[in-house]
mmCIF file of C-alpha atoms in Angstrom:
data_model
loop_
_atom_site.group_PDB
_atom_site.id
_atom_site.type_symbol
_atom_site.label_atom_id
_atom_site.label_comp_id
_atom_site.label_asym_id
_atom_site.label_seq_id
_atom_site.Cartn_x
_atom_site.Cartn_y
_atom_site.Cartn_z
ATOM 1 C CA UNK K 1272 -4.124 -6.479 -14.252
ATOM 2 C CA UNK K 1273 -7.473 -5.247 -12.247
ATOM 3 C CA UNK K 1274 -7.662 -0.986 -12.395
ATOM 4 C CA UNK K 1275 -8.582 -0.808 -9.146
ATOM 5 C CA UNK K 1276 -5.963 -1.867 -7.401
ATOM 6 C CA UNK K 1277 -6.138 -1.077 -3.488
ATOM 7 C CA UNK K 1278 -3.388 -1.152 -1.685
ATOM 8 C CA UNK K 1279 -3.280 -1.854 2.148
ATOM 9 C CA UNK K 1280 -1.509 -2.842 5.346
ATOM 10 C CA UNK K 1281 -0.396 -2.737 8.856
ATOM 11 C CA UNK K 1282 0.876 0.829 10.292
ATOM 12 C CA UNK K 1283 4.749 1.128 9.899
ATOM 13 C CA UNK K 1284 4.908 -1.294 6.964
ATOM 14 C CA UNK K 1285 5.087 1.518 3.870
ATOM 15 C CA UNK K 1286 1.470 0.615 2.441
ATOM 16 C CA UNK K 1287 1.626 4.311 0.886
ATOM 17 C CA UNK K 1288 5.318 4.311 -0.331
ATOM 18 C CA UNK K 1289 3.955 0.888 -2.139
ATOM 19 C CA UNK K 1290 0.873 2.635 -3.656
ATOM 20 C CA UNK K 1291 3.125 5.073 -4.963
ATOM 21 C CA UNK K 1292 5.806 3.635 -6.307
ATOM 22 C CA UNK K 1293 2.003 0.901 -7.546
ATOM 23 C CA UNK K 1294 0.968 4.116 -9.123
ATOM 24 C CA UNK K 1295 4.614 5.035 -10.783
ATOM 25 C CA UNK K 1296 4.879 1.361 -12.339
ATOM 26 C CA UNK K 1297 1.632 1.819 -13.190
ATOM 27 C CA UNK K 1298 1.256 5.041 -15.657
ATOM 28 C CA UNK K 1299 3.624 3.228 -18.321
ATOM 29 C CA UNK K 1300 3.631 3.721 -22.246
ATOM 30 C CA UNK K 1301 1.091 6.820 -22.108
ATOM 31 C CA UNK K 1302 -0.819 4.867 -19.169
ATOM 32 C CA UNK K 1303 -3.036 7.704 -16.915
ATOM 33 C CA UNK K 1304 -3.233 6.486 -13.459
ATOM 34 C CA UNK K 1305 -5.014 8.457 -10.397
ATOM 35 C CA UNK K 1306 -3.108 7.613 -7.213
ATOM 36 C CA UNK K 1307 -6.454 8.674 -3.907
ATOM 37 C CA UNK K 1308 -5.909 9.081 -0.520
ATOM 38 C CA UNK K 1309 -8.355 7.968 1.730
ATOM 39 C CA UNK K 1310 -6.881 8.736 5.583
ATOM 40 C CA UNK K 1311 -6.818 12.921 5.214
ATOM 41 C CA UNK K 1312 -3.209 12.469 6.795
ATOM 42 C CA UNK K 1313 -1.482 14.200 3.165
ATOM 43 C CA UNK K 1314 1.094 11.219 2.320
ATOM 44 C CA UNK K 1315 1.119 10.922 -0.780
ATOM 45 C CA UNK K 1316 1.598 15.138 -0.889
ATOM 46 C CA UNK K 1317 4.245 14.422 1.244
ATOM 47 C CA UNK K 1318 5.989 11.846 -0.796
ATOM 48 C CA UNK K 1319 6.365 13.761 -4.007
ATOM 49 C CA UNK K 1320 7.628 16.597 -2.745
ATOM 50 C CA UNK K 1321 3.716 18.681 -3.800
ATOM 51 C CA UNK K 1322 1.625 21.257 -1.571
ATOM 52 C CA UNK K 1323 -1.261 19.683 0.242
ATOM 53 C CA UNK K 1324 -3.764 18.098 -1.785
ATOM 54 C CA UNK K 1325 -6.919 19.810 -3.328
ATOM 55 C CA UNK K 1326 -10.421 17.677 -3.407
ATOM 56 C CA UNK K 1327 -9.625 18.268 -7.113
ATOM 57 C CA UNK K 1328 -7.363 15.202 -9.608
ATOM 58 C CA UNK K 1329 -3.845 16.889 -10.090
ATOM 59 C CA UNK K 1330 -1.031 15.769 -12.002
ATOM 60 C CA UNK K 1331 1.929 15.378 -9.736
ATOM 61 C CA UNK K 1332 4.307 12.711 -11.524
ATOM 62 C CA UNK K 1333 5.440 11.545 -14.726
ATOM 63 C CA UNK K 1334 6.487 7.524 -15.255
ATOM 64 C CA UNK K 1335 9.897 6.464 -16.281
ATOM 65 C CA UNK K 1336 10.588 7.318 -19.553
ATOM 66 C CA UNK K 1337 7.584 10.819 -19.598
ATOM 67 C CA UNK K 1338 4.969 8.554 -22.102
ATOM 68 C CA UNK K 1339 2.982 7.963 -18.621
ATOM 69 C CA UNK K 1340 1.187 10.406 -16.153
ATOM 70 C CA UNK K 1341 0.033 10.180 -12.930
ATOM 71 C CA UNK K 1342 -2.335 12.457 -10.507
ATOM 72 C CA UNK K 1343 -3.425 12.484 -7.364
ATOM 73 C CA UNK K 1344 -6.711 13.237 -5.518
ATOM 74 C CA UNK K 1345 -7.704 13.054 -1.637
ATOM 75 C CA UNK K 1346 -10.785 12.033 -0.618
ATOM 76 C CA UNK K 1347 -12.853 14.432 1.692
ATOM 77 C CA UNK K 1348 -15.958 12.495 3.199
ATOM 78 C CA UNK K 1349 -17.579 15.674 3.370
ATOM 79 C CA UNK K 1350 -16.884 17.182 -0.723
ATOM 80 C CA UNK K 1351 -17.840 13.516 -1.569
ATOM 81 C CA UNK K 1352 -21.515 14.026 0.032
ATOM 82 C CA UNK K 1353 -21.263 17.173 -1.313
ATOM 83 C CA UNK K 1354 -21.621 15.720 -3.971
ATOM 84 C CA UNK K 1355 -23.789 12.843 -3.779
ATOM 85 C CA UNK K 1356 -26.804 15.242 -2.966
ATOM 86 C CA UNK K 1357 -25.783 17.054 -6.193
ATOM 87 C CA UNK K 1358 -26.050 13.915 -7.918
ATOM 88 C CA UNK K 1359 -28.655 12.397 -7.103
ATOM 89 C CA UNK K 1360 -30.660 15.139 -5.876
ATOM 90 C CA UNK K 1361 -29.861 17.620 -7.277
ATOM 91 C CA UNK K 1362 -29.642 19.478 -4.047
ATOM 92 C CA UNK K 1363 -27.037 22.409 -5.625
ATOM 93 C CA UNK K 1364 -26.674 25.838 -3.155
ATOM 94 C CA UNK K 1365 -28.912 24.271 -0.354
ATOM 95 C CA UNK K 1366 -26.240 21.304 -0.172
ATOM 96 C CA UNK K 1367 -23.712 24.006 0.060
ATOM 97 C CA UNK K 1368 -25.995 25.405 2.638
ATOM 98 C CA UNK K 1369 -26.094 22.446 5.353
ATOM 99 C CA UNK K 1370 -22.633 23.056 5.366
ATOM 100 C CA UNK K 1371 -22.349 26.071 6.271
ATOM 101 C CA UNK K 1372 -24.882 24.730 9.035
ATOM 102 C CA UNK K 1373 -22.685 22.006 9.931
ATOM 103 C CA UNK K 1374 -25.271 18.941 8.840
ATOM 104 C CA UNK K 1375 -22.774 17.921 6.662
ATOM 105 C CA UNK K 1376 -19.938 17.219 8.330
ATOM 106 C CA UNK K 1377 -22.511 16.395 11.247
ATOM 107 C CA UNK K 1378 -23.792 13.489 9.251
ATOM 108 C CA UNK K 1379 -20.044 11.758 8.509
ATOM 109 C CA UNK K 1380 -19.266 12.359 11.620
ATOM 110 C CA UNK K 1381 -22.208 10.458 13.206
ATOM 111 C CA UNK K 1382 -22.727 7.923 10.849
ATOM 112 C CA UNK K 1383 -18.705 7.114 10.135
ATOM 113 C CA UNK K 1384 -20.351 4.137 7.763
ATOM 114 C CA UNK K 1385 -21.793 7.098 5.730
ATOM 115 C CA UNK K 1386 -18.327 8.137 5.395
ATOM 116 C CA UNK K 1387 -17.367 5.013 3.888
ATOM 117 C CA UNK K 1388 -19.291 4.718 1.053
ATOM 118 C CA UNK K 1389 -18.407 7.971 0.164
ATOM 119 C CA UNK K 1390 -15.040 7.037 0.219
ATOM 120 C CA UNK K 1391 -15.120 4.160 -2.532
ATOM 121 C CA UNK K 1392 -17.712 5.304 -4.364
ATOM 122 C CA UNK K 1393 -15.490 8.044 -5.256
ATOM 123 C CA UNK K 1394 -12.589 6.027 -6.434
ATOM 124 C CA UNK K 1395 -14.550 3.561 -7.640
ATOM 125 C CA UNK K 1396 -16.634 6.438 -10.272
ATOM 126 C CA UNK K 1397 -12.800 7.216 -11.092
ATOM 127 C CA UNK K 1398 -13.470 3.377 -12.373
ATOM 128 C CA UNK K 1399 -15.758 4.065 -14.047
ATOM 129 C CA UNK K 1400 -15.881 7.192 -15.664
ATOM 130 C CA UNK K 1401 -15.377 7.582 -19.971
ATOM 131 C CA UNK K 1402 -14.044 10.536 -21.933
ATOM 132 C CA UNK K 1403 -16.298 11.372 -24.367
ATOM 133 C CA UNK K 1404 -14.956 9.085 -27.097
ATOM 134 C CA UNK K 1405 -16.235 6.322 -24.209
ATOM 135 C CA UNK K 1406 -12.273 6.161 -23.813
ATOM 136 C CA UNK K 1407 -11.662 5.183 -19.498
ATOM 137 C CA UNK K 1408 -9.801 8.702 -18.039
ATOM 138 C CA UNK K 1409 -7.818 6.354 -16.293
ATOM 139 C CA UNK K 1410 -6.018 2.826 -17.013
ATOM 140 C CA UNK K 1411 -5.016 2.095 -13.558
ATOM 141 C CA UNK K 1412 -6.528 4.093 -10.121
ATOM 142 C CA UNK K 1413 -4.251 3.151 -7.231
ATOM 143 C CA UNK K 1414 -6.099 3.812 -3.960
ATOM 144 C CA UNK K 1415 -4.122 4.200 -0.504
ATOM 145 C CA UNK K 1416 -6.318 2.914 1.819
ATOM 146 C CA UNK K 1417 -6.993 2.451 5.780
ATOM 147 C CA UNK K 1418 -4.247 -0.342 7.091
ATOM 148 C CA UNK K 1419 -5.152 -4.068 7.180
ATOM 149 C CA UNK K 1420 -7.357 -4.522 10.662
ATOM 150 C CA UNK K 1421 -10.312 -2.427 8.738
ATOM 151 C CA UNK K 1422 -9.639 -2.606 5.132
ATOM 152 C CA UNK K 1423 -12.206 -5.603 4.678
ATOM 153 C CA UNK K 1424 -14.607 -3.444 6.587
ATOM 154 C CA UNK K 1425 -13.622 -0.510 5.125
ATOM 155 C CA UNK K 1426 -14.622 -2.293 1.935
ATOM 156 C CA UNK K 1427 -17.453 -4.029 2.426
ATOM 157 C CA UNK K 1428 -19.836 -1.514 4.101
ATOM 158 C CA UNK K 1429 -21.349 -0.631 0.612
ATOM 159 C CA UNK K 1430 -22.725 -4.142 0.931
ATOM 160 C CA UNK K 1431 -24.325 -3.255 4.284
ATOM 161 C CA UNK K 1432 -25.192 -0.380 3.606
ATOM 162 C CA UNK K 1433 -27.316 -1.865 0.293
ATOM 163 C CA UNK K 1434 -28.464 -4.792 3.201
ATOM 164 C CA UNK K 1435 -30.104 -1.752 5.006
ATOM 165 C CA UNK K 1436 -31.497 0.532 2.709
ATOM 166 C CA UNK K 1437 -33.253 -1.698 0.088
ATOM 167 C CA UNK K 1438 -34.493 0.667 -2.372
ATOM 168 C CA UNK K 1439 -33.976 4.218 -4.112
ATOM 169 C CA UNK K 1440 -31.090 6.094 -4.881
ATOM 170 C CA UNK K 1441 -28.706 4.450 -1.641
ATOM 171 C CA UNK K 1442 -29.483 0.964 -2.926
ATOM 172 C CA UNK K 1443 -28.249 1.269 -6.100
ATOM 173 C CA UNK K 1444 -24.887 3.218 -5.574
ATOM 174 C CA UNK K 1445 -24.060 1.092 -2.899
ATOM 175 C CA UNK K 1446 -24.841 -1.758 -5.287
ATOM 176 C CA UNK K 1447 -22.886 0.137 -8.201
ATOM 177 C CA UNK K 1448 -20.145 0.455 -5.789
ATOM 178 C CA UNK K 1449 -20.084 -3.253 -4.854
ATOM 179 C CA UNK K 1450 -20.378 -4.448 -8.009
ATOM 180 C CA UNK K 1451 -16.738 -2.533 -9.338
ATOM 181 C CA UNK K 1452 -15.278 -4.506 -5.695
ATOM 182 C CA UNK K 1453 -16.041 -7.955 -5.607
ATOM 183 C CA UNK K 1454 -15.051 -7.890 -9.453
ATOM 184 C CA UNK K 1455 -12.002 -8.499 -11.457
ATOM 185 C CA UNK K 1456 -11.480 -5.102 -12.383
ATOM 186 C CA UNK K 1457 -9.764 -5.008 -7.920
ATOM 187 C CA UNK K 1458 -7.019 -6.622 -6.536
ATOM 188 C CA UNK K 1459 -6.235 -5.634 -2.971
ATOM 189 C CA UNK K 1460 -3.110 -6.009 -2.533
ATOM 190 C CA UNK K 1461 -1.299 -6.378 1.386
ATOM 191 C CA UNK K 1462 1.647 -4.442 2.244
ATOM 192 C CA UNK K 1463 4.142 -6.531 5.173
ATOM 193 C CA UNK K 1464 7.492 -6.656 6.660
ATOM 194 C CA UNK K 1465 9.176 -10.035 7.062
ATOM 195 C CA UNK K 1466 8.381 -9.838 10.909
ATOM 196 C CA UNK K 1467 6.258 -11.491 13.140
ATOM 197 C CA UNK K 1468 2.864 -9.438 13.297
ATOM 198 C CA UNK K 1469 2.939 -8.105 9.919
ATOM 199 C CA UNK K 1470 2.916 -11.234 8.688
ATOM 200 C CA UNK K 1471 0.580 -12.538 11.280
ATOM 201 C CA UNK K 1472 -2.065 -9.583 10.520
ATOM 202 C CA UNK K 1473 -1.689 -10.152 6.397
ATOM 203 C CA UNK K 1474 -2.834 -14.020 6.859
ATOM 204 C CA UNK K 1475 -6.198 -12.507 8.922
ATOM 205 C CA UNK K 1476 -6.620 -9.765 6.426
ATOM 206 C CA UNK K 1477 -6.364 -12.265 3.600
ATOM 207 C CA UNK K 1478 -8.960 -14.691 5.530
ATOM 208 C CA UNK K 1479 -11.708 -12.108 5.738
ATOM 209 C CA UNK K 1480 -11.224 -10.250 2.435
ATOM 210 C CA UNK K 1481 -12.112 -14.257 1.280
ATOM 211 C CA UNK K 1482 -14.625 -14.432 3.803
ATOM 212 C CA UNK K 1483 -16.551 -11.262 2.314
ATOM 213 C CA UNK K 1484 -15.958 -12.913 -1.251
ATOM 214 C CA UNK K 1485 -13.355 -9.072 -1.945
ATOM 215 C CA UNK K 1486 -10.715 -10.275 -4.135
ATOM 216 C CA UNK K 1487 -6.943 -10.635 -2.990
ATOM 217 C CA UNK K 1488 -4.255 -9.354 -5.638
ATOM 218 C CA UNK K 1489 -0.611 -9.985 -4.393
ATOM 219 C CA UNK K 1490 1.253 -9.457 -0.585
ATOM 220 C CA UNK K 1491 4.439 -7.073 -0.954
ATOM 221 C CA UNK K 1492 7.040 -7.625 1.074
ATOM 222 C CA UNK K 1493 7.855 -4.398 1.819
ATOM 223 C CA UNK K 1494 11.796 -3.063 3.090
ATOM 224 C CA UNK K 1495 13.465 -5.643 1.950
ATOM 225 C CA UNK K 1496 17.019 -5.988 3.730
ATOM 226 C CA UNK K 1497 19.678 -7.662 1.275
ATOM 227 C CA UNK K 1498 21.763 -10.984 2.814
ATOM 228 C CA UNK K 1499 25.957 -10.398 3.441
ATOM 229 C CA UNK K 1500 26.847 -13.663 5.111
ATOM 230 C CA UNK K 1501 26.167 -17.213 3.040
ATOM 231 C CA UNK K 1502 24.777 -20.076 4.835
ATOM 232 C CA UNK K 1503 28.345 -21.566 5.643
ATOM 233 C CA UNK K 1504 29.329 -17.883 7.016
ATOM 234 C CA UNK K 1505 25.899 -17.571 8.920
ATOM 235 C CA UNK K 1506 26.217 -21.241 9.992
ATOM 236 C CA UNK K 1507 29.761 -20.510 11.295
ATOM 237 C CA UNK K 1508 28.759 -16.998 13.576
ATOM 238 C CA UNK K 1509 26.614 -19.259 15.318
ATOM 239 C CA UNK K 1510 30.112 -21.255 16.553
ATOM 240 C CA UNK K 1511 33.546 -20.112 18.589
ATOM 241 C CA UNK K 1512 35.815 -18.994 16.029
ATOM 242 C CA UNK K 1513 36.910 -16.110 18.611
ATOM 243 C CA UNK K 1514 40.800 -17.424 17.461
ATOM 244 C CA UNK K 1515 40.738 -18.018 13.781
ATOM 245 C CA UNK K 1516 38.533 -14.377 13.551
ATOM 246 C CA UNK K 1517 41.480 -12.437 15.516
ATOM 247 C CA UNK K 1518 44.247 -14.243 13.581
ATOM 248 C CA UNK K 1519 42.651 -13.533 10.242
ATOM 249 C CA UNK K 1520 41.573 -9.408 11.380
ATOM 250 C CA UNK K 1521 45.609 -9.787 12.029
ATOM 251 C CA UNK K 1522 46.593 -10.996 8.476
ATOM 252 C CA UNK K 1523 44.666 -8.124 7.241
ATOM 253 C CA UNK K 1524 46.868 -5.260 9.012
ATOM 254 C CA UNK K 1525 44.312 -4.912 12.022
ATOM 255 C CA UNK K 1526 46.504 -4.681 14.471
ATOM 256 C CA UNK K 1527 47.952 -8.044 16.736
ATOM 257 C CA UNK K 1528 45.632 -11.327 17.492
ATOM 258 C CA UNK K 1529 46.909 -11.333 21.058
ATOM 259 C CA UNK K 1530 45.673 -11.453 23.816
ATOM 260 C CA UNK K 1531 44.214 -7.073 23.820
ATOM 261 C CA UNK K 1532 45.494 -6.924 21.032
ATOM 262 C CA UNK K 1533 43.781 -4.868 18.237
ATOM 263 C CA UNK K 1534 42.376 -7.722 16.744
ATOM 264 C CA UNK K 1535 41.403 -9.723 19.180
ATOM 265 C CA UNK K 1536 38.908 -6.402 20.598
ATOM 266 C CA UNK K 1537 37.482 -6.390 17.134
ATOM 267 C CA UNK K 1538 36.484 -10.241 17.622
ATOM 268 C CA UNK K 1539 33.426 -9.849 20.447
ATOM 269 C CA UNK K 1540 31.347 -7.004 18.138
ATOM 270 C CA UNK K 1541 31.906 -8.681 14.684
ATOM 271 C CA UNK K 1542 31.212 -12.593 16.149
ATOM 272 C CA UNK K 1543 27.482 -9.985 18.098
ATOM 273 C CA UNK K 1544 26.623 -8.573 14.422
ATOM 274 C CA UNK K 1545 27.371 -11.700 12.576
ATOM 275 C CA UNK K 1546 25.054 -13.406 15.193
ATOM 276 C CA UNK K 1547 22.025 -10.865 15.198
ATOM 277 C CA UNK K 1548 22.315 -11.289 11.686
ATOM 278 C CA UNK K 1549 22.380 -14.802 11.544
ATOM 279 C CA UNK K 1550 19.170 -14.666 13.705
ATOM 280 C CA UNK K 1551 17.573 -12.323 11.451
ATOM 281 C CA UNK K 1552 17.727 -14.700 8.428
ATOM 282 C CA UNK K 1553 16.535 -17.290 10.451
ATOM 283 C CA UNK K 1554 13.090 -15.215 11.388
ATOM 284 C CA UNK K 1555 13.066 -13.761 7.674
ATOM 285 C CA UNK K 1556 12.851 -17.148 6.172
ATOM 286 C CA UNK K 1557 10.258 -18.736 8.836
ATOM 287 C CA UNK K 1558 8.325 -15.934 8.010
ATOM 288 C CA UNK K 1559 9.024 -17.022 3.578
ATOM 289 C CA UNK K 1560 7.177 -19.931 4.347
ATOM 290 C CA UNK K 1561 4.333 -18.517 6.384
ATOM 291 C CA UNK K 1562 3.692 -16.193 3.613
ATOM 292 C CA UNK K 1563 4.175 -18.737 0.766
ATOM 293 C CA UNK K 1564 1.546 -21.075 2.600
ATOM 294 C CA UNK K 1565 -1.251 -17.964 2.075
ATOM 295 C CA UNK K 1566 -1.495 -18.921 -2.088
ATOM 296 C CA UNK K 1567 -0.698 -15.628 -2.783
ATOM 297 C CA UNK K 1568 2.166 -14.404 -5.080
ATOM 298 C CA UNK K 1569 4.291 -11.475 -3.930
ATOM 299 C CA UNK K 1570 6.434 -8.531 -5.239
ATOM 300 C CA UNK K 1571 9.240 -7.928 -3.009
ATOM 301 C CA UNK K 1572 10.457 -4.543 -2.851
ATOM 302 C CA UNK K 1573 13.878 -3.350 -1.471
ATOM 303 C CA UNK K 1574 14.657 -1.575 1.781
ATOM 304 C CA UNK K 1575 16.281 2.169 -0.024
ATOM 305 C CA UNK K 1576 18.029 3.416 3.153
ATOM 306 C CA UNK K 1577 16.279 6.284 5.664
ATOM 307 C CA UNK K 1578 13.850 7.511 4.726
ATOM 308 C CA UNK K 1579 11.712 7.835 1.257
ATOM 309 C CA UNK K 1580 11.769 10.735 -1.611
ATOM 310 C CA UNK K 1581 10.842 10.630 -5.408
ATOM 311 C CA UNK K 1582 14.048 8.912 -6.850
ATOM 312 C CA UNK K 1583 13.701 6.458 -3.941
ATOM 313 C CA UNK K 1584 10.064 6.142 -5.560
ATOM 314 C CA UNK K 1585 11.277 5.625 -9.012
ATOM 315 C CA UNK K 1586 13.708 2.659 -7.937
ATOM 316 C CA UNK K 1587 10.467 1.265 -6.112
ATOM 317 C CA UNK K 1588 8.320 1.461 -9.253
ATOM 318 C CA UNK K 1589 11.721 0.266 -11.459
ATOM 319 C CA UNK K 1590 11.552 -3.365 -8.860
ATOM 320 C CA UNK K 1591 7.881 -2.899 -9.822
ATOM 321 C CA UNK K 1592 8.374 -3.241 -13.284
ATOM 322 C CA UNK K 1593 10.816 -5.678 -12.784
ATOM 323 C CA UNK K 1594 8.577 -8.285 -11.253
ATOM 324 C CA UNK K 1595 6.468 -7.862 -14.462
ATOM 325 C CA UNK K 1596 3.864 -4.918 -12.781
ATOM 326 C CA UNK K 1597 1.299 -4.089 -15.201
ATOM 327 C CA UNK K 1598 1.810 -6.757 -17.485
#
């Protein structure tokens, strides 16, 4: 299993929820995972019901069974640039003075590529970091990344920077980051729903990632709804069975089947719901077929109802473990 797990997806598909559940699923049997946020939305803090994450790694959860730990970090581009200046140029207090003057914010605002370099670089540093005994500090780093539409440029920006800066610490840092991102240590997972637009964006994202040599991991089909009707019932929903349905409702004690009776009045809304369900099942079947042509393994996560809380995250983590996450 790759040590850096990048999670992206079209807006509204639940990529942050999937990233959080993945972090919990991988933090098993004494493992330590780091869940990284790069968009400044504090979505991870909201999911885990904690205070806003600072620019430091903080323990936010334990894995099911209590033997693994999940840490989280909200990467701030300005702070990351100060770290970078100290690491390579030993600016120290001079770097802090630049921040007070607004130079740091100015640099990250006018050069969005620089911002992405800093964010990806901080995540890759966490992947490579070792303790004094030479062991990796984190077994897995999970990045809640930008949406599918810009994930390729976000991850590949270091390649562009390495080409522009031919030598020096910036060139070396960019090359080191790309060495991690384009290696088997990394997997980019794309989250989708069984709907046409998210599936198409997922297909486009996979093509773009492969085009620049970034490693595609899995497609995570999120919020999968159960099918309440079997195939025979779905076919029957498209036919005219009003009289038979009315009689069945009447036999079940829901009023008389005669015209105008309660059972007869229930027929139309029931058949309408059945037809809507049948239409959704057919659409989902079509989108599954499209995903099947992408030649990418998949995970599936169920729809858990309205909203998402910590108990829901643990349930999704359990589902991922059932599908051999981390094996």
